[in-house]
Backbone as numpy.savetxt, mean C-alpha at the origin, in Angstrom:
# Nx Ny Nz CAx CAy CAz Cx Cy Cz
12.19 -6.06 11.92 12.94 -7.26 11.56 12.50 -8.46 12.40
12.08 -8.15 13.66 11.83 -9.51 14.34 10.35 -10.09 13.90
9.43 -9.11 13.50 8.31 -9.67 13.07 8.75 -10.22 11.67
9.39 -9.86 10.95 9.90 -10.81 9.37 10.26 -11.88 9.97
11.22 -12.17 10.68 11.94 -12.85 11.50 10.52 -14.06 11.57
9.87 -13.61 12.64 8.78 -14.56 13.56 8.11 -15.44 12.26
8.06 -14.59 11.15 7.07 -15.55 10.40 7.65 -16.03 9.28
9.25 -15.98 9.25 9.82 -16.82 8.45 9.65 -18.68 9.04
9.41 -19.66 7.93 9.94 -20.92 8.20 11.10 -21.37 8.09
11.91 -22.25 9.04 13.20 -21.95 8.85 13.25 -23.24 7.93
12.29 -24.19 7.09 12.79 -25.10 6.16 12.95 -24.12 5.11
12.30 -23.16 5.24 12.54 -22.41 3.59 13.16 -21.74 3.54
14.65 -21.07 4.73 15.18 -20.69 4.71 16.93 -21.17 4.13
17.33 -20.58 3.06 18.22 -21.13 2.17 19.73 -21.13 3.29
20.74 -22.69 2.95 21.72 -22.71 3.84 21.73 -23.04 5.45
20.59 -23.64 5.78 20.32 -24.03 7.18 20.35 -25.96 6.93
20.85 -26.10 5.91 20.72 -27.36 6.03 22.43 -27.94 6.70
23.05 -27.02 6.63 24.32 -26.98 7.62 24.06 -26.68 9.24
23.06 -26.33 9.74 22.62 -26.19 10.87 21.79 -27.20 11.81
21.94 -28.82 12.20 21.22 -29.71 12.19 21.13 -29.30 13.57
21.73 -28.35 14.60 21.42 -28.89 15.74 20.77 -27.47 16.13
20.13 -26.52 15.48 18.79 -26.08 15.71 17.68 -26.38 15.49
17.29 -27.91 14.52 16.23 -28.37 13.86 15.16 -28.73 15.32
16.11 -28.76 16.12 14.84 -29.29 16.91 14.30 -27.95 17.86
14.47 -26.35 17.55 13.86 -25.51 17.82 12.57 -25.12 16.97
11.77 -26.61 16.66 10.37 -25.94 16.07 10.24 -25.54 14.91
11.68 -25.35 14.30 11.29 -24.36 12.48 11.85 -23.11 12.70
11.51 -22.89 14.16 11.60 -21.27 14.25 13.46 -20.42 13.83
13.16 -19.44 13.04 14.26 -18.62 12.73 14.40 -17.66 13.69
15.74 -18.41 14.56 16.14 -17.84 16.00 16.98 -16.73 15.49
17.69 -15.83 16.47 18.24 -14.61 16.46 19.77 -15.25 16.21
20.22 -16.85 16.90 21.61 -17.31 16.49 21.45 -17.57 15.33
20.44 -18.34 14.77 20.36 -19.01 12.83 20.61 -17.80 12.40
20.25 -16.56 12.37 20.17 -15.91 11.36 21.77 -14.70 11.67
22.57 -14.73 13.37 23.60 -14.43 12.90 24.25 -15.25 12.05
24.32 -16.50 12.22 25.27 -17.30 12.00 24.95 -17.28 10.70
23.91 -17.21 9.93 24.06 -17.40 8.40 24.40 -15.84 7.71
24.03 -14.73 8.80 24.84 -13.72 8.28 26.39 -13.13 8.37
26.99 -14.18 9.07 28.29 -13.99 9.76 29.00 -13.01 10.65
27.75 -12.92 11.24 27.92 -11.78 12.67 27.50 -12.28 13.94
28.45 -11.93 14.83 28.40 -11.78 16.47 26.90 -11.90 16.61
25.79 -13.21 17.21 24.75 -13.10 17.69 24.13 -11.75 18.44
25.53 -11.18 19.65 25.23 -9.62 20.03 25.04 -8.68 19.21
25.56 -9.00 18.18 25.58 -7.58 16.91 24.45 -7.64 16.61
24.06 -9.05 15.92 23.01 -8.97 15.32 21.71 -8.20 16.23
21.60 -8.85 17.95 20.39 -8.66 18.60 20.91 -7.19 17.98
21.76 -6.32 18.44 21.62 -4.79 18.47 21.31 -4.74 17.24
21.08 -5.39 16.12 20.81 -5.08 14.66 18.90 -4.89 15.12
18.96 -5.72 15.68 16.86 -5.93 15.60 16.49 -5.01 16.44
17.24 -4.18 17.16 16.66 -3.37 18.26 17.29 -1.55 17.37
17.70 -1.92 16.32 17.99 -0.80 15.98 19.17 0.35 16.35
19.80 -0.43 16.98 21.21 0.18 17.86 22.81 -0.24 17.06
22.70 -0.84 15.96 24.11 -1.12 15.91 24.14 -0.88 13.94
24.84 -0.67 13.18 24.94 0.09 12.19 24.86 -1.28 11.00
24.19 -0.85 9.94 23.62 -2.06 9.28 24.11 -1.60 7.62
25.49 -2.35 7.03 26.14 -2.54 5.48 25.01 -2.46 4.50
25.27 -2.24 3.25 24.27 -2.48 2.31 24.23 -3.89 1.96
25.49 -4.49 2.31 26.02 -6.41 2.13 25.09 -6.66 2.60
25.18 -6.20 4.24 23.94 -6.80 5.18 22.76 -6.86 4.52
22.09 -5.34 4.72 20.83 -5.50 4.40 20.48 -6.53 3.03
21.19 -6.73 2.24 20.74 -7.87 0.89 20.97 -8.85 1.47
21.94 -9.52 2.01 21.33 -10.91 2.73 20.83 -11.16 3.73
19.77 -10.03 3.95 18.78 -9.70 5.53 17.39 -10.07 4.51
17.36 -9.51 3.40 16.57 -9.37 2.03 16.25 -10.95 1.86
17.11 -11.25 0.98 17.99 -12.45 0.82 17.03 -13.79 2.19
17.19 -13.71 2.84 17.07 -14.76 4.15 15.63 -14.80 4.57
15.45 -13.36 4.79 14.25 -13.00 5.30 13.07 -13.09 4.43
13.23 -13.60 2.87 12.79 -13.45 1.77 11.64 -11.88 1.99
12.06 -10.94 1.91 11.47 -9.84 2.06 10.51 -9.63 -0.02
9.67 -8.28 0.36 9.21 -8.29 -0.58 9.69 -7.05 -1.54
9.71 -6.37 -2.40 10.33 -5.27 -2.49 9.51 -3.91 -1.87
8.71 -3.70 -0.90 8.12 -2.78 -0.54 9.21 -3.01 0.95
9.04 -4.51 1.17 9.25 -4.30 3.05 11.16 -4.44 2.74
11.87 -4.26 1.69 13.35 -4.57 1.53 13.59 -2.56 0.92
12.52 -1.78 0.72 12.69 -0.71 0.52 12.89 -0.39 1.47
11.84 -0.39 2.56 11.93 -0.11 3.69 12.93 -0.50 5.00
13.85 -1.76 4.77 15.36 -2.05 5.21 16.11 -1.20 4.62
16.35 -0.93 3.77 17.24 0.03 3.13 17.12 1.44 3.87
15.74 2.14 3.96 15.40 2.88 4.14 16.05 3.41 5.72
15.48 2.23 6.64 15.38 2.12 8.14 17.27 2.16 8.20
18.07 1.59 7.37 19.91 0.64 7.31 20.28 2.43 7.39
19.62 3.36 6.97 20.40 4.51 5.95 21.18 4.72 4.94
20.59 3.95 4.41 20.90 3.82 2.62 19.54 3.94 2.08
19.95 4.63 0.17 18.82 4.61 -0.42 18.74 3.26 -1.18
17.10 2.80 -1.36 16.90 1.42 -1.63 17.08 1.60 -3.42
17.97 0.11 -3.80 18.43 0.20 -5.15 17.08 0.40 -5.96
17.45 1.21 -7.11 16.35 1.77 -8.52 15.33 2.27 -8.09
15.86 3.10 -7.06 14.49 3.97 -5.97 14.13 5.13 -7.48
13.27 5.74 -7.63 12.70 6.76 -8.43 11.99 8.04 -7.06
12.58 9.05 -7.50 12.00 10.49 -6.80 11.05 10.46 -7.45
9.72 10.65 -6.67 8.70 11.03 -6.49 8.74 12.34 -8.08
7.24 11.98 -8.66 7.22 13.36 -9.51 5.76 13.60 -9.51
5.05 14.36 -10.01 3.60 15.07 -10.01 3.10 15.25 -11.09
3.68 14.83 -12.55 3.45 15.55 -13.45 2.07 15.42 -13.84
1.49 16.92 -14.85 -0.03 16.56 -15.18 -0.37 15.31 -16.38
-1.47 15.21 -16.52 -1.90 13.95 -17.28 -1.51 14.41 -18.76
-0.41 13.92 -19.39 -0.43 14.05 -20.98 -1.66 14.27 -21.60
-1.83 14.43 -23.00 -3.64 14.56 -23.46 -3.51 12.99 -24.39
-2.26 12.39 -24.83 -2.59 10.92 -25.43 -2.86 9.93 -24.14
-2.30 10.31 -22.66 -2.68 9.38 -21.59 -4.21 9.81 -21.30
-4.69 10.74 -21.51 -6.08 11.19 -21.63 -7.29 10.43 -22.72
-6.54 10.46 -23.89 -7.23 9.93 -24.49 -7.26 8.24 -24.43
-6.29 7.74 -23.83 -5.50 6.48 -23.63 -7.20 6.04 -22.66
-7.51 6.90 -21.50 -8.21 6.78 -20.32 -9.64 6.75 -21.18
-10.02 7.09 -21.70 -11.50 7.68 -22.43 -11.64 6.35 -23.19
-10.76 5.51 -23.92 -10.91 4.34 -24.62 -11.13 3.06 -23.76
-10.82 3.16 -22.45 -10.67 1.95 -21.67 -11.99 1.52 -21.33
-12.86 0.60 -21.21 -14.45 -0.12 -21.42 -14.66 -0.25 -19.91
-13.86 0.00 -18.50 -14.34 -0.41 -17.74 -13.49 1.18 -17.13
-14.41 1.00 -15.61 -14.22 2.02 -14.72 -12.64 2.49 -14.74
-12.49 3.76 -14.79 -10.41 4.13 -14.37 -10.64 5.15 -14.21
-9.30 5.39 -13.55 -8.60 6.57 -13.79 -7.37 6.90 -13.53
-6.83 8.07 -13.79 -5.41 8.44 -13.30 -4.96 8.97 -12.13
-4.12 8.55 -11.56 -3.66 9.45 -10.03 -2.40 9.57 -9.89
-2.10 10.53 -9.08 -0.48 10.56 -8.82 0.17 10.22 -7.86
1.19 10.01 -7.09 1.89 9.05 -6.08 1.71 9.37 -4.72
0.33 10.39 -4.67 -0.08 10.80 -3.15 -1.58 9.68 -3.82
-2.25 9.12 -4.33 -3.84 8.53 -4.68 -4.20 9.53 -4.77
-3.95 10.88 -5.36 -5.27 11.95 -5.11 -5.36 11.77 -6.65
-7.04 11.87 -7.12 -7.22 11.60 -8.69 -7.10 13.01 -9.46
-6.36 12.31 -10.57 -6.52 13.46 -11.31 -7.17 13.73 -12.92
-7.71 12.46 -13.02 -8.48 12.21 -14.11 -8.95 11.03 -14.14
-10.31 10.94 -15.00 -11.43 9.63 -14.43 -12.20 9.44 -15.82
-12.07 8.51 -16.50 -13.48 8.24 -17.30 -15.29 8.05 -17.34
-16.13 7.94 -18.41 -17.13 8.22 -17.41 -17.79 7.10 -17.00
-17.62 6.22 -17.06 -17.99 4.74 -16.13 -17.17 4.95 -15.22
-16.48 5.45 -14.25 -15.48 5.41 -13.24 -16.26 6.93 -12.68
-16.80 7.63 -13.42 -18.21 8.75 -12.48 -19.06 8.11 -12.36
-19.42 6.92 -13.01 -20.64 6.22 -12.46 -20.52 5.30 -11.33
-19.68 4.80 -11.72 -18.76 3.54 -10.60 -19.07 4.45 -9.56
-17.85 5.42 -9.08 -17.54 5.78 -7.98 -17.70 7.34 -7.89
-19.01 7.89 -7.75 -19.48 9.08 -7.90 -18.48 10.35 -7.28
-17.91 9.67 -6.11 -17.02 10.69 -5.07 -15.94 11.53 -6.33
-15.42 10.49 -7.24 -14.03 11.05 -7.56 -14.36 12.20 -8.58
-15.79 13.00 -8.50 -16.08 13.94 -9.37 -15.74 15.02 -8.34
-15.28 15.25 -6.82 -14.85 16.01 -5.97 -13.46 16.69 -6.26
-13.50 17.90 -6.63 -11.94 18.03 -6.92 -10.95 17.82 -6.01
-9.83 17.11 -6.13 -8.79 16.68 -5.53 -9.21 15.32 -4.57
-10.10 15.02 -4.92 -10.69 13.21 -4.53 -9.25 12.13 -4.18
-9.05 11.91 -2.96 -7.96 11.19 -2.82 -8.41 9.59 -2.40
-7.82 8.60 -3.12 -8.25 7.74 -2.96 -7.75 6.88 -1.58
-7.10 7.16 -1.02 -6.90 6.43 0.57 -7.79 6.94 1.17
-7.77 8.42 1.19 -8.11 9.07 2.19 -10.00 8.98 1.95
-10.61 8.75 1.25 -11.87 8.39 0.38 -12.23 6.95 1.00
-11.54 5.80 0.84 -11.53 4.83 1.04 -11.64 4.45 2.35
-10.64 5.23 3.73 -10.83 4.84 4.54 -10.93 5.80 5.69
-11.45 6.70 5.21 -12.16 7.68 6.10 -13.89 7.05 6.62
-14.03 7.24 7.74 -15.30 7.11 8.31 -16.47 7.64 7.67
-17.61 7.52 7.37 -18.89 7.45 7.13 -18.52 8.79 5.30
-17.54 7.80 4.58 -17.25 8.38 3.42 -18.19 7.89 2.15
-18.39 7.96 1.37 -19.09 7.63 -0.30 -18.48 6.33 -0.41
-17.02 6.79 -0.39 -16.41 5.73 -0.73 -16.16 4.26 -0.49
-15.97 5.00 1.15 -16.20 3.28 1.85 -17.33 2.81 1.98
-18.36 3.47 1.66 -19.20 2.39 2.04 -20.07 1.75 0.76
-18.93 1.80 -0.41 -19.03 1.21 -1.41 -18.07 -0.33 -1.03
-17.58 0.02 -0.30 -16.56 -1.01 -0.04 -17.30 -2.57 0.69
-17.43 -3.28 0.56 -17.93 -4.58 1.08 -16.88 -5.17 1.60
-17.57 -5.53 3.31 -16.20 -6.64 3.57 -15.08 -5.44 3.97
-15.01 -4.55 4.02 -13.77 -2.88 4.24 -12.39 -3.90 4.93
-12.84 -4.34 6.38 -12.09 -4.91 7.11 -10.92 -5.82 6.62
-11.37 -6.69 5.83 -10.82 -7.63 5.25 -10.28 -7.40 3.56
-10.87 -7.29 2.76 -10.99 -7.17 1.50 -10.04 -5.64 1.25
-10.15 -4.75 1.65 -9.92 -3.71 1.71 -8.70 -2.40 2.58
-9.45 -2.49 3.52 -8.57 -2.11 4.69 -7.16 -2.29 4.83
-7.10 -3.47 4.71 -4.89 -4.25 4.85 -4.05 -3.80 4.08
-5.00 -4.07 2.93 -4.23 -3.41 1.74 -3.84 -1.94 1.52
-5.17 -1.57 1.71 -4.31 0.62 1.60 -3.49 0.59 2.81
-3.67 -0.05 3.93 -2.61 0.10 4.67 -1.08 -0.20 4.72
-1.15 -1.44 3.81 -0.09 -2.35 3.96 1.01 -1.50 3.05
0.22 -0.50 1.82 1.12 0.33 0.98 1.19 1.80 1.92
0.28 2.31 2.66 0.66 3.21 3.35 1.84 3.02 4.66
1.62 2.29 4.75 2.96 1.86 5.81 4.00 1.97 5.26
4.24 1.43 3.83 5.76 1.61 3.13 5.76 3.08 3.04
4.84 3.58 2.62 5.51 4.99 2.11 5.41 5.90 3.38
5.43 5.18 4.71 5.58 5.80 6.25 7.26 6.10 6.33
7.64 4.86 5.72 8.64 4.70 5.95 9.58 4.96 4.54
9.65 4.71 3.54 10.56 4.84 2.49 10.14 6.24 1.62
8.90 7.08 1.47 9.00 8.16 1.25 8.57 9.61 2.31
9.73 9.28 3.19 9.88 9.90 4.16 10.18 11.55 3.84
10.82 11.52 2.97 10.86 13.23 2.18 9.67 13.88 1.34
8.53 12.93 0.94 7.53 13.19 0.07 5.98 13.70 1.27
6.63 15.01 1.31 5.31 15.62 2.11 4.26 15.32 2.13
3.81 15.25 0.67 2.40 15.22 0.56 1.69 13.84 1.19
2.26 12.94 0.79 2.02 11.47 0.76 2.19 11.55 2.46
3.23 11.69 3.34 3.36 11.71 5.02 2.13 12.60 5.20
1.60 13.71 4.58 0.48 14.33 4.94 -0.97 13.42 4.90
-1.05 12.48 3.93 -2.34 11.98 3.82 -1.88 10.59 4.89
-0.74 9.82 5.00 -0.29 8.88 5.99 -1.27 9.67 7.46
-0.23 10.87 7.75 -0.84 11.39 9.05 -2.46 11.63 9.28
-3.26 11.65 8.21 -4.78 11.96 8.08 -5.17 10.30 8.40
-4.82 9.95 7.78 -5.64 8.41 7.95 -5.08 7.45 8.99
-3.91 8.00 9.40 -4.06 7.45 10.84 -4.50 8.23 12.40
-5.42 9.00 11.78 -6.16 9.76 13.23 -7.14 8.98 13.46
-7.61 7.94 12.05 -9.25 7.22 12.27 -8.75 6.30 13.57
-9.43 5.98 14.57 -9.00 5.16 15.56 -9.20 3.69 14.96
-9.85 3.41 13.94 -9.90 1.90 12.91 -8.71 1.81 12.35
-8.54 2.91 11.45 -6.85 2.63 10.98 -5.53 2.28 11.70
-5.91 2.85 12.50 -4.53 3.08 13.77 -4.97 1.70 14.17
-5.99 1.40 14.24 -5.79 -0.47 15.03 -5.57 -1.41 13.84
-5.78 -1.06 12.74 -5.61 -1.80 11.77 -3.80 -2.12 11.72
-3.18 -0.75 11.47 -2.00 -0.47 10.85 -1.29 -0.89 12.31
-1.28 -0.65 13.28 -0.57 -1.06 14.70 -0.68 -2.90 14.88
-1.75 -3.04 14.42 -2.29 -4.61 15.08 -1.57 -5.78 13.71
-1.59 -5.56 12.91 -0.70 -6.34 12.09 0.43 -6.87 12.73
0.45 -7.95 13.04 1.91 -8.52 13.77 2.97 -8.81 12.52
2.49 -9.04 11.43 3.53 -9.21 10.34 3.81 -8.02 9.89
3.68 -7.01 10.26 3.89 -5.80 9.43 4.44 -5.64 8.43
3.10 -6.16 7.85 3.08 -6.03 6.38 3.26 -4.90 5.64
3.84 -4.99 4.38 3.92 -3.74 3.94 4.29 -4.41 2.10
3.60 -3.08 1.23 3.16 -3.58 0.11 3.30 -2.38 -0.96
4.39 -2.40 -2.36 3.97 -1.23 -2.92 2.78 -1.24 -3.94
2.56 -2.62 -4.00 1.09 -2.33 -5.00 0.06 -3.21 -5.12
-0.63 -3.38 -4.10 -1.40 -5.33 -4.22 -2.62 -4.99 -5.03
-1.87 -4.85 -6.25 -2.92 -4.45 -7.51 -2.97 -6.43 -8.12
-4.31 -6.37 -9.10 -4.84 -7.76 -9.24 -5.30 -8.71 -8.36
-5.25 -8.01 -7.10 -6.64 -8.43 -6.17 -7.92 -8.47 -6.20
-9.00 -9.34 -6.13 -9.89 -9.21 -6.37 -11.25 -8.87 -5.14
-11.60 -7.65 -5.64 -12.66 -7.16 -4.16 -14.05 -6.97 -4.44
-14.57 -7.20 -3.15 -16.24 -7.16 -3.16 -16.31 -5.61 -3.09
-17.41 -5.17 -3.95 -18.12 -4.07 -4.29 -19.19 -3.89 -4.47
-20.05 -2.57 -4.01 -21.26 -1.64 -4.57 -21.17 -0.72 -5.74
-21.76 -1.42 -6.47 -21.64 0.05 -7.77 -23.21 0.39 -7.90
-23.47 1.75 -8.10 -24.57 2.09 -8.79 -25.31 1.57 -9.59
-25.10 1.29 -10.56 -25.52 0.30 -11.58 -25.30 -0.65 -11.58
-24.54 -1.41 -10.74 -24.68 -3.07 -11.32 -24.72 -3.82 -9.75
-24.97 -3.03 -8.38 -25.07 -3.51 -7.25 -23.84 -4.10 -6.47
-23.96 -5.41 -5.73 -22.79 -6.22 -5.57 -22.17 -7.19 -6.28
-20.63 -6.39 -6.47 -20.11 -6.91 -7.48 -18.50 -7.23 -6.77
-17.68 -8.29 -7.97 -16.56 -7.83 -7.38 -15.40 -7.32 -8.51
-14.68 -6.39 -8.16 -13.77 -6.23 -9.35 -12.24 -6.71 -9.06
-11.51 -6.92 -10.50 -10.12 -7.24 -9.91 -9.09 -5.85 -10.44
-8.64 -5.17 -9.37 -8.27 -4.26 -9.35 -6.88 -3.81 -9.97
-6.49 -3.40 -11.04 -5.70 -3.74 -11.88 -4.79 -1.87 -11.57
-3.43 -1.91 -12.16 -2.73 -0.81 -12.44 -1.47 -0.90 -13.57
-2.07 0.58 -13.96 -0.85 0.35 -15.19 0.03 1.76 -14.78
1.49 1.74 -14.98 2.75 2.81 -15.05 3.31 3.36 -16.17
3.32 4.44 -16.93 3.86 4.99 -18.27 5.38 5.13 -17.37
6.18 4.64 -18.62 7.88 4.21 -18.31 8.01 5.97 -18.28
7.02 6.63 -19.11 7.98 8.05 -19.33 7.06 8.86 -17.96
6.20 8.57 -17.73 5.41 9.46 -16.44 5.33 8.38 -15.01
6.22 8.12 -14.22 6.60 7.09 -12.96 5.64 7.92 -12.22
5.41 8.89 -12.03 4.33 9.30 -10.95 2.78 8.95 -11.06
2.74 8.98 -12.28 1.34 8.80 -12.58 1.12 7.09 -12.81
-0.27 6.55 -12.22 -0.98 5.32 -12.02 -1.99 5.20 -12.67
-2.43 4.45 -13.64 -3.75 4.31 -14.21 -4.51 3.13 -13.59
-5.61 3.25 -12.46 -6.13 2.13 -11.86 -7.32 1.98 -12.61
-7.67 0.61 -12.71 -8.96 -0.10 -13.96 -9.51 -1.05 -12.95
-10.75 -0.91 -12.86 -11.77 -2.09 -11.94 -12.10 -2.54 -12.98
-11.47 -4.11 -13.12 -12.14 -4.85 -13.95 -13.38 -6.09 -13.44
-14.34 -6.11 -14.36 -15.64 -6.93 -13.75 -15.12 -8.13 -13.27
-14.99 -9.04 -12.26 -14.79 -10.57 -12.49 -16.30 -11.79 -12.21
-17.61 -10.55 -12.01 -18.58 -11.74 -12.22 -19.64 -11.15 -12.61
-19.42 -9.84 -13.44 -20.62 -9.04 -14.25 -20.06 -8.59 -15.53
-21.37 -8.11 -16.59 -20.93 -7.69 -17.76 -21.25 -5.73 -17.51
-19.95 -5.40 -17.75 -20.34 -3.97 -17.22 -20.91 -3.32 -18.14
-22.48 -2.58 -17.23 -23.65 -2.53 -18.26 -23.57 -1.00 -18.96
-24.09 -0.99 -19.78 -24.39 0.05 -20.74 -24.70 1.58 -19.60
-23.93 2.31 -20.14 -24.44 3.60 -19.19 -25.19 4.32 -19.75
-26.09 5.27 -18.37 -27.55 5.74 -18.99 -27.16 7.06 -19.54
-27.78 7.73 -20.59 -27.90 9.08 -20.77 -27.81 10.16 -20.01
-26.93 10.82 -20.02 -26.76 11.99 -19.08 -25.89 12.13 -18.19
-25.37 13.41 -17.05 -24.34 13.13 -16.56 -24.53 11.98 -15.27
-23.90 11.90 -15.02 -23.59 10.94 -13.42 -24.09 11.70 -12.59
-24.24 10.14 -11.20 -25.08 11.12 -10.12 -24.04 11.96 -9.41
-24.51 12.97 -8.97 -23.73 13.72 -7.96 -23.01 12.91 -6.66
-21.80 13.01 -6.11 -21.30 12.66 -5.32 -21.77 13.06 -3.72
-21.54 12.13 -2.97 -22.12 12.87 -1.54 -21.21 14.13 -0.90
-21.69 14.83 -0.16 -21.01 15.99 0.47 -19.52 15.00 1.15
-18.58 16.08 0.87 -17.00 15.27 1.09 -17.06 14.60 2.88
-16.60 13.68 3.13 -16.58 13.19 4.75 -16.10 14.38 5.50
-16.80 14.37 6.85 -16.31 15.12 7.89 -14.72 15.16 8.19
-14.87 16.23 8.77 -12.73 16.08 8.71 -12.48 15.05 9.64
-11.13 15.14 9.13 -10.31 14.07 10.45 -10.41 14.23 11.89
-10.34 13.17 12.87 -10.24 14.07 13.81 -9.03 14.43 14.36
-8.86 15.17 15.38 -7.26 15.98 15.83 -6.41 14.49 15.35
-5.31 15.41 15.93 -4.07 13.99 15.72 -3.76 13.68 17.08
-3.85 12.23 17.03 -3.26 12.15 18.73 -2.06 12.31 18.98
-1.26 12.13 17.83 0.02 12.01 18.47 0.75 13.57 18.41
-0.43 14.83 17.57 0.59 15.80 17.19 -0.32 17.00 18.88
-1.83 16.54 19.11 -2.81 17.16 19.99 -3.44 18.35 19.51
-3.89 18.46 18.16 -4.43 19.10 17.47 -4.71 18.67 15.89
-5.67 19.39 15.21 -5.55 19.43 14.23 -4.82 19.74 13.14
-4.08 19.47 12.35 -3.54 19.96 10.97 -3.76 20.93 10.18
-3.00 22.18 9.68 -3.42 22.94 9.45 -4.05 23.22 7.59
């Protein structure tokens, strides 16, 4: 909360125009502005930011509310308050229908399907050409992406920037708001052994956090068409919530005709993780 806090402006903060005699603290959204517009004891509140004093569902919506949160980092208030966050959906796994199959086979540019851990579970065949790795069975796309000396990343251009924030910024939410969903805390705990990730995901002072920064547009290596960039698109079936259909769409190439025959083989899967620091071993 204090990093939401730090990088709120307090002109854009709604109802401070009753507050004239903090204007001359800089903008900044102090720990009194924001009891006072939540109508609590300044002490309460500090014990609110330090995690010591017990937080309403009232609260948390006009913590939401103030803090203009996003719905990944207001899941995660809910989450942190001990309450479940409103129109939350349990986690499901189900396999790929055969009309969402055929749905995937019609689409003109790279996709595929995955389920709410990124591990793929079906791919078209410009999306074997695109990204050769995801012909690996059980190909997970975080863990692909930002694992060290992987296929994947080093399709990635720019990783640091373009790339990197983002799988993090959604792995951080689901650090925190799918805290019961094993699988997903299992691939969280893998990708933060890389000592890059861990500075990535620690060093964010806004701690950011994101459930889908899909329609971004990123620099890429493809096989066939070199450096490119795509804008990274996702679609949700209302009747299958687990399942994701992600589409790299071209934004400065015409995606070219594919050659005869199967796709190239993928590289041997990345070396494992290394131990966990925080558990002093490996995972079993």
């Amino acid at each position: 909360m204090r990093t939401w806090r730090a990088r709120r402006n307090l002109a854009d903060v709604p109802g401070t125009d009753d507050l004239p005699r903090h204007r001359h603290r800089r903008g900044r959204l102090t720990q009194s502005i924001m009891a006072e517009l939540l109508g609590v004891d300044e002490r309460h509140y500090r014990r609110l930011e330090h995690g010591e004093g017990r937080i309403s569902t009232d609260l948390v919506e006009d913590c939401v509310r103030i803090l203009d949160l996003n719905p990944a980092e207001a899941s995660a208030l809910y989450v942190w308050s001990g309450h479940r966050p409103p129109g939350a959906v349990a986690p499901e796994h189900p396999d790929v229908p055969d009309d969402l199959l055929e749905l995937l086979h019609r689409v003109g540019h790279g996709a595929y399907w995955s389920d709410d851990t990124y591990t793929v579970l079906a791919y078209n065949r410009r999306a074997a050409w695109h990204w050769p790795w995801m012909q690996r069975p059980g190909a997970n796309v975080m863990e692909e992406l930002l694992a060290p000396h992987s296929q994947g990343r080093a399709q990635c251009r720019q990783w640091e920037i373009h790339w990197a924030p983002y799988m993090v910024a959604e792995l951080r939410r689901s650090a925190v708001v799918d805290v019961e969903h094993d699988r997903i805390q299992r691939v969280v705990r893998r990708v933060r052994r890389s000592a890059e990730v861990r500075r990535i995901w620690d060093g964010d002072e806004r701690a950011e956090m994101s459930l889908h920064p899909y329609g971004t547009v990123r620099p890429m290596v493809l096989p066939l068409a070199g450096r490119v960039h795509l804008s990274v698109e996702a679609l949700a079936p209302l009747a299958h919530p687990g399942l994701r259909m992600i589409v790299g769409i071209p934004v400065d190439f015409t995606e070219p005709d594919l050659p005869v025959g199967p796709p190239p083989p993928p590289w041997p899967a990345p070396p494992p993780w290394p131990a966990d620091p925080e558990a002093g071993g490996a995972e079993p």
